[in-house]
Amino acid sequence: MSFYTAAIVRYGIVAPLILNGMLCAFAGFAVKRLERQINTRKAAYALYEQKKAATSKMEAEVAPLRASHKDLQLILRSDPARLFSQILDNSLPKYKRIELERSSLTFLPDKGNIGRSVNAPCSRIKSTFEGGLGPMQEILLQLESLMPQAILEDFKITRKENALTEGGEHLAFDLTHFCWKSEDKTP
């Protein structure tokens, strides 16, 4: 082999083959890396689409509840004493005096047992009723369903002495409700 042929083989064939081999290896590495990135991004996009569909489904379930949430916020912001009185005033007229009668309604100034242990605005309402157990249960159901922030703190039932003369079931109910007040925080 001559001097020129060795140079031609070295610089004309081997060097370009090595350079082309390095370029092909770099291109192959780059393609593999891009494929991994594409697969990773496709998986992330599929997860995003899945979460977006789940979010849309959840939004469809929650959307009807927003109106009731606003109603509950209004209930929590209203004065518990006024709301309590309003619920009783609307519920009691459907009963005769012998069935159920409100004897007293007092708004207590202290926080009570529950209120002392929490640092939140609250009020207590003491009410006394005379009448039957069935109507009293209906009134309590009305209070609990229309006033979710009210907690029955104390409940005493005593039989009235004149139950035998008046006939029927005549009981005295002493109730104390603890009511949360909402702090006016607008989001």
C-alpha atoms as a printed R data frame, in Angstrom:
    type eleno elety resid chain resno        x      y      z
1   ATOM     1    CA   MET     A     1    0.000  0.000  0.000
2   ATOM     2    CA   SER     A     2    1.329  3.323 -0.911
3   ATOM     3    CA   PHE     A     3    1.589  6.372  1.185
4   ATOM     4    CA   TYR     A     4   -1.235  8.043 -0.703
5   ATOM     5    CA   THR     A     5   -3.563  5.082 -0.441
6   ATOM     6    CA   ALA     A     6   -3.085  4.877  3.306
7   ATOM     7    CA   ALA     A     7   -3.942  8.580  3.629
8   ATOM     8    CA   ILE     A     8   -6.951  8.223  1.346
9   ATOM     9    CA   VAL     A     9   -8.222  5.217  3.319
10  ATOM    10    CA   ARG     A    10   -7.482  6.924  6.648
11  ATOM    11    CA   TYR     A    11   -8.959 10.342  5.836
12  ATOM    12    CA   GLY     A    12  -11.323  9.472  2.996
13  ATOM    13    CA   ILE     A    13  -13.000  6.318  4.304
14  ATOM    14    CA   VAL     A    14  -12.235  5.626  7.989
15  ATOM    15    CA   ALA     A    15  -12.599  9.195  9.289
16  ATOM    16    CA   PRO     A    16  -15.943  9.762  7.527
17  ATOM    17    CA   LEU     A    17  -17.151  6.342  8.720
18  ATOM    18    CA   ILE     A    18  -16.219  7.173 12.313
19  ATOM    19    CA   LEU     A    19  -17.775 10.649 11.995
20  ATOM    20    CA   ASN     A    20  -20.931  9.241 10.368
21  ATOM    21    CA   GLY     A    21  -21.066  6.479 12.998
22  ATOM    22    CA   MET     A    22  -20.849  9.093 15.775
23  ATOM    23    CA   LEU     A    23  -23.547 11.188 14.062
24  ATOM    24    CA   CYS     A    24  -25.770  8.108 13.679
25  ATOM    25    CA   ALA     A    25  -25.201  7.158 17.329
26  ATOM    26    CA   PHE     A    26  -26.000 10.731 18.435
27  ATOM    27    CA   ALA     A    27  -29.095 10.801 16.186
28  ATOM    28    CA   GLY     A    28  -30.226  7.414 17.549
29  ATOM    29    CA   PHE     A    29  -29.699  8.611 21.128
30  ATOM    30    CA   ALA     A    30  -31.624 11.825 20.373
31  ATOM    31    CA   VAL     A    31  -34.483  9.890 18.751
32  ATOM    32    CA   LYS     A    32  -34.734  7.520 21.746
33  ATOM    33    CA   ARG     A    33  -34.700 10.471 24.130
34  ATOM    34    CA   LEU     A    34  -37.414 12.234 22.119
35  ATOM    35    CA   GLU     A    35  -39.490  9.030 22.060
36  ATOM    36    CA   ARG     A    36  -39.211  8.781 25.857
37  ATOM    37    CA   GLN     A    37  -40.241 12.430 26.227
38  ATOM    38    CA   ILE     A    38  -43.137 11.948 23.811
39  ATOM    39    CA   ASN     A    39  -44.308  8.826 25.666
40  ATOM    40    CA   THR     A    40  -43.981 10.608 29.017
41  ATOM    41    CA   ARG     A    41  -45.941 13.594 27.735
42  ATOM    42    CA   LYS     A    42  -48.578 11.359 26.138
43  ATOM    43    CA   ALA     A    43  -49.004  9.552 29.456
44  ATOM    44    CA   ALA     A    44  -49.210 12.886 31.290
45  ATOM    45    CA   TYR     A    45  -51.751 14.148 28.742
46  ATOM    46    CA   ALA     A    46  -53.822 10.975 29.085
47  ATOM    47    CA   LEU     A    47  -53.772 11.421 32.866
48  ATOM    48    CA   TYR     A    48  -54.747 15.079 32.404
49  ATOM    49    CA   GLU     A    49  -57.666 14.083 30.158
50  ATOM    50    CA   GLN     A    50  -58.743 11.458 32.681
51  ATOM    51    CA   LYS     A    51  -58.626 13.976 35.538
52  ATOM    52    CA   LYS     A    52  -60.402 16.565 33.398
53  ATOM    53    CA   ALA     A    53  -63.204 14.078 32.688
54  ATOM    54    CA   ALA     A    54  -63.433 13.197 36.398
55  ATOM    55    CA   THR     A    55  -63.486 16.899 37.271
56  ATOM    56    CA   SER     A    56  -66.256 17.537 34.745
57  ATOM    57    CA   LYS     A    57  -68.256 14.651 36.178
58  ATOM    58    CA   MET     A    58  -67.749 15.921 39.727
59  ATOM    59    CA   GLU     A    59  -68.635 19.461 38.652
60  ATOM    60    CA   ALA     A    60  -71.880 18.142 37.156
61  ATOM    61    CA   GLU     A    61  -72.690 16.457 40.485
62  ATOM    62    CA   VAL     A    62  -71.759 19.496 42.593
63  ATOM    63    CA   ALA     A    63  -73.372 22.205 40.444
64  ATOM    64    CA   PRO     A    64  -76.934 21.551 41.669
65  ATOM    65    CA   LEU     A    65  -75.723 21.724 45.280
66  ATOM    66    CA   ARG     A    66  -74.335 25.248 44.913
67  ATOM    67    CA   ALA     A    67  -77.754 26.833 45.349
68  ATOM    68    CA   SER     A    68  -78.349 24.937 48.583
69  ATOM    69    CA   HIS     A    69  -74.830 25.873 49.719
70  ATOM    70    CA   LYS     A    70  -75.683 29.548 49.220
71  ATOM    71    CA   ASP     A    71  -78.923 29.002 51.147
72  ATOM    72    CA   LEU     A    72  -76.981 27.368 53.989
73  ATOM    73    CA   GLN     A    73  -74.539 30.290 54.026
74  ATOM    74    CA   LEU     A    74  -77.500 32.677 54.344
75  ATOM    75    CA   ILE     A    75  -78.889 30.576 57.191
76  ATOM    76    CA   LEU     A    76  -75.524 30.585 58.965
77  ATOM    77    CA   ARG     A    77  -75.166 34.357 58.563
78  ATOM    78    CA   SER     A    78  -78.658 35.086 59.891
79  ATOM    79    CA   ASP     A    79  -79.322 35.712 63.558
80  ATOM    80    CA   PRO     A    80  -79.951 32.323 65.238
81  ATOM    81    CA   ALA     A    81  -82.471 33.741 67.705
82  ATOM    82    CA   ARG     A    82  -84.593 35.300 64.958
83  ATOM    83    CA   LEU     A    83  -84.373 32.192 62.786
84  ATOM    84    CA   PHE     A    84  -85.261 29.928 65.734
85  ATOM    85    CA   SER     A    85  -88.303 32.074 66.557
86  ATOM    86    CA   GLN     A    86  -89.353 32.197 62.913
87  ATOM    87    CA   ILE     A    87  -89.207 28.402 62.532
88  ATOM    88    CA   LEU     A    88  -91.254 27.911 65.711
89  ATOM    89    CA   ASP     A    89  -93.776 30.581 64.694
90  ATOM    90    CA   ASN     A    90  -94.281 28.854 61.340
91  ATOM    91    CA   SER     A    91  -94.487 25.314 62.777
92  ATOM    92    CA   LEU     A    92  -96.562 25.726 65.954
93  ATOM    93    CA   PRO     A    93  -99.856 27.063 64.479
94  ATOM    94    CA   LYS     A    94 -100.714 23.697 62.921
95  ATOM    95    CA   TYR     A    95 -101.133 22.168 66.407
96  ATOM    96    CA   LYS     A    96 -104.001 22.758 68.795
97  ATOM    97    CA   ARG     A    97 -103.145 24.201 72.177
98  ATOM    98    CA   ILE     A    98 -103.679 20.837 73.875
99  ATOM    99    CA   GLU     A    99 -101.355 19.078 71.394
100 ATOM   100    CA   LEU     A   100  -98.367 21.397 71.748
101 ATOM   101    CA   GLU     A   101  -97.881 24.857 73.189
102 ATOM   102    CA   ARG     A   102  -94.748 26.940 73.614
103 ATOM   103    CA   SER     A   103  -94.494 28.078 77.235
104 ATOM   104    CA   SER     A   104  -91.337 30.154 77.043
105 ATOM   105    CA   LEU     A   105  -88.475 31.107 74.767
106 ATOM   106    CA   THR     A   106  -85.356 32.580 76.378
107 ATOM   107    CA   PHE     A   107  -82.089 33.661 74.794
108 ATOM   108    CA   LEU     A   108  -79.336 32.856 77.273
109 ATOM   109    CA   PRO     A   109  -76.335 35.205 77.502
110 ATOM   110    CA   ASP     A   110  -73.734 32.587 78.503
111 ATOM   111    CA   LYS     A   111  -71.947 30.211 76.113
112 ATOM   112    CA   GLY     A   112  -72.829 27.009 77.954
113 ATOM   113    CA   ASN     A   113  -70.821 23.794 78.135
114 ATOM   114    CA   ILE     A   114  -70.155 23.488 74.410
115 ATOM   115    CA   GLY     A   115  -69.476 27.175 73.786
116 ATOM   116    CA   ARG     A   116  -66.822 27.427 76.478
117 ATOM   117    CA   SER     A   117  -64.649 24.820 74.808
118 ATOM   118    CA   VAL     A   118  -64.648 26.435 71.343
119 ATOM   119    CA   ASN     A   119  -63.517 29.828 70.203
120 ATOM   120    CA   ALA     A   120  -66.362 30.704 67.858
121 ATOM   121    CA   PRO     A   121  -69.331 33.040 68.004
122 ATOM   122    CA   CYS     A   122  -72.377 31.230 69.361
123 ATOM   123    CA   SER     A   123  -75.636 31.687 71.219
124 ATOM   124    CA   ARG     A   124  -77.918 29.566 73.384
125 ATOM   125    CA   ILE     A   125  -81.684 29.354 73.228
126 ATOM   126    CA   LYS     A   126  -83.814 27.812 75.973
127 ATOM   127    CA   SER     A   127  -87.386 26.900 75.142
128 ATOM   128    CA   THR     A   128  -90.183 25.216 77.071
129 ATOM   129    CA   PHE     A   129  -93.128 23.371 75.558
130 ATOM   130    CA   GLU     A   130  -96.159 21.533 76.891
131 ATOM   131    CA   GLY     A   131  -97.984 18.863 74.936
132 ATOM   132    CA   GLY     A   132  -97.575 15.483 73.310
133 ATOM   133    CA   LEU     A   133  -94.467 13.631 72.259
134 ATOM   134    CA   GLY     A   134  -95.415 13.266 68.576
135 ATOM   135    CA   PRO     A   135  -95.867 16.998 67.879
136 ATOM   136    CA   MET     A   136  -92.681 17.743 69.819
137 ATOM   137    CA   GLN     A   137  -90.741 15.312 67.639
138 ATOM   138    CA   GLU     A   138  -92.087 17.048 64.537
139 ATOM   139    CA   ILE     A   139  -91.035 20.457 65.865
140 ATOM   140    CA   LEU     A   140  -87.544 19.156 66.652
141 ATOM   141    CA   LEU     A   141  -87.333 17.678 63.156
142 ATOM   142    CA   GLN     A   142  -88.276 21.066 61.679
143 ATOM   143    CA   LEU     A   143  -85.659 22.827 63.797
144 ATOM   144    CA   GLU     A   144  -82.904 20.367 62.925
145 ATOM   145    CA   SER     A   145  -83.649 20.366 59.204
146 ATOM   146    CA   LEU     A   146  -84.125 24.126 58.782
147 ATOM   147    CA   MET     A   147  -81.412 25.190 61.210
148 ATOM   148    CA   PRO     A   148  -78.383 22.915 60.745
149 ATOM   149    CA   GLN     A   149  -76.164 24.976 63.036
150 ATOM   150    CA   ALA     A   150  -78.382 24.239 66.063
151 ATOM   151    CA   ILE     A   151  -77.236 21.524 68.461
152 ATOM   152    CA   LEU     A   152  -79.567 20.188 71.120
153 ATOM   153    CA   GLU     A   153  -77.522 20.752 74.269
154 ATOM   154    CA   ASP     A   154  -80.037 19.852 76.975
155 ATOM   155    CA   PHE     A   155  -83.373 18.034 76.786
156 ATOM   156    CA   LYS     A   156  -85.621 17.283 79.771
157 ATOM   157    CA   ILE     A   157  -89.065 15.677 79.685
158 ATOM   158    CA   THR     A   158  -91.359 15.678 82.713
159 ATOM   159    CA   ARG     A   159  -94.938 14.456 83.037
160 ATOM   160    CA   LYS     A   160  -97.355 17.191 84.022
161 ATOM   161    CA   GLU     A   161  -99.337 16.664 87.238
162 ATOM   162    CA   ASN     A   162 -102.675 17.414 85.611
163 ATOM   163    CA   ALA     A   163 -102.205 14.794 82.873
164 ATOM   164    CA   LEU     A   164 -104.858 12.529 84.414
165 ATOM   165    CA   THR     A   165 -107.523 15.244 84.601
166 ATOM   166    CA   GLU     A   166 -106.928 16.738 81.159
167 ATOM   167    CA   GLY     A   167 -106.509 13.365 79.488
168 ATOM   168    CA   GLY     A   168 -104.061 12.366 76.829
169 ATOM   169    CA   GLU     A   169 -100.365 12.615 77.037
170 ATOM   170    CA   HIS     A   170  -99.345 15.916 78.577
171 ATOM   171    CA   LEU     A   171  -95.625 16.413 78.992
172 ATOM   172    CA   ALA     A   172  -93.359 19.363 79.716
173 ATOM   173    CA   PHE     A   173  -90.266 19.697 77.512
174 ATOM   174    CA   ASP     A   174  -87.298 21.836 78.509
175 ATOM   175    CA   LEU     A   175  -84.889 22.292 75.584
176 ATOM   176    CA   THR     A   176  -81.619 24.153 75.324
177 ATOM   177    CA   HIS     A   177  -80.119 24.615 71.874
178 ATOM   178    CA   PHE     A   178  -76.581 25.724 71.131
179 ATOM   179    CA   CYS     A   179  -76.336 27.654 67.847
180 ATOM   180    CA   TRP     A   180  -73.214 28.491 65.861
181 ATOM   181    CA   LYS     A   181  -72.983 31.909 64.299
182 ATOM   182    CA   SER     A   182  -71.111 32.394 61.059
183 ATOM   183    CA   GLU     A   183  -68.319 34.912 61.008
184 ATOM   184    CA   ASP     A   184  -68.806 37.248 58.065
185 ATOM   185    CA   LYS     A   185  -65.915 36.228 55.853
186 ATOM   186    CA   THR     A   186  -66.481 36.855 52.199
187 ATOM   187    CA   PRO     A   187  -64.339 34.725 49.926
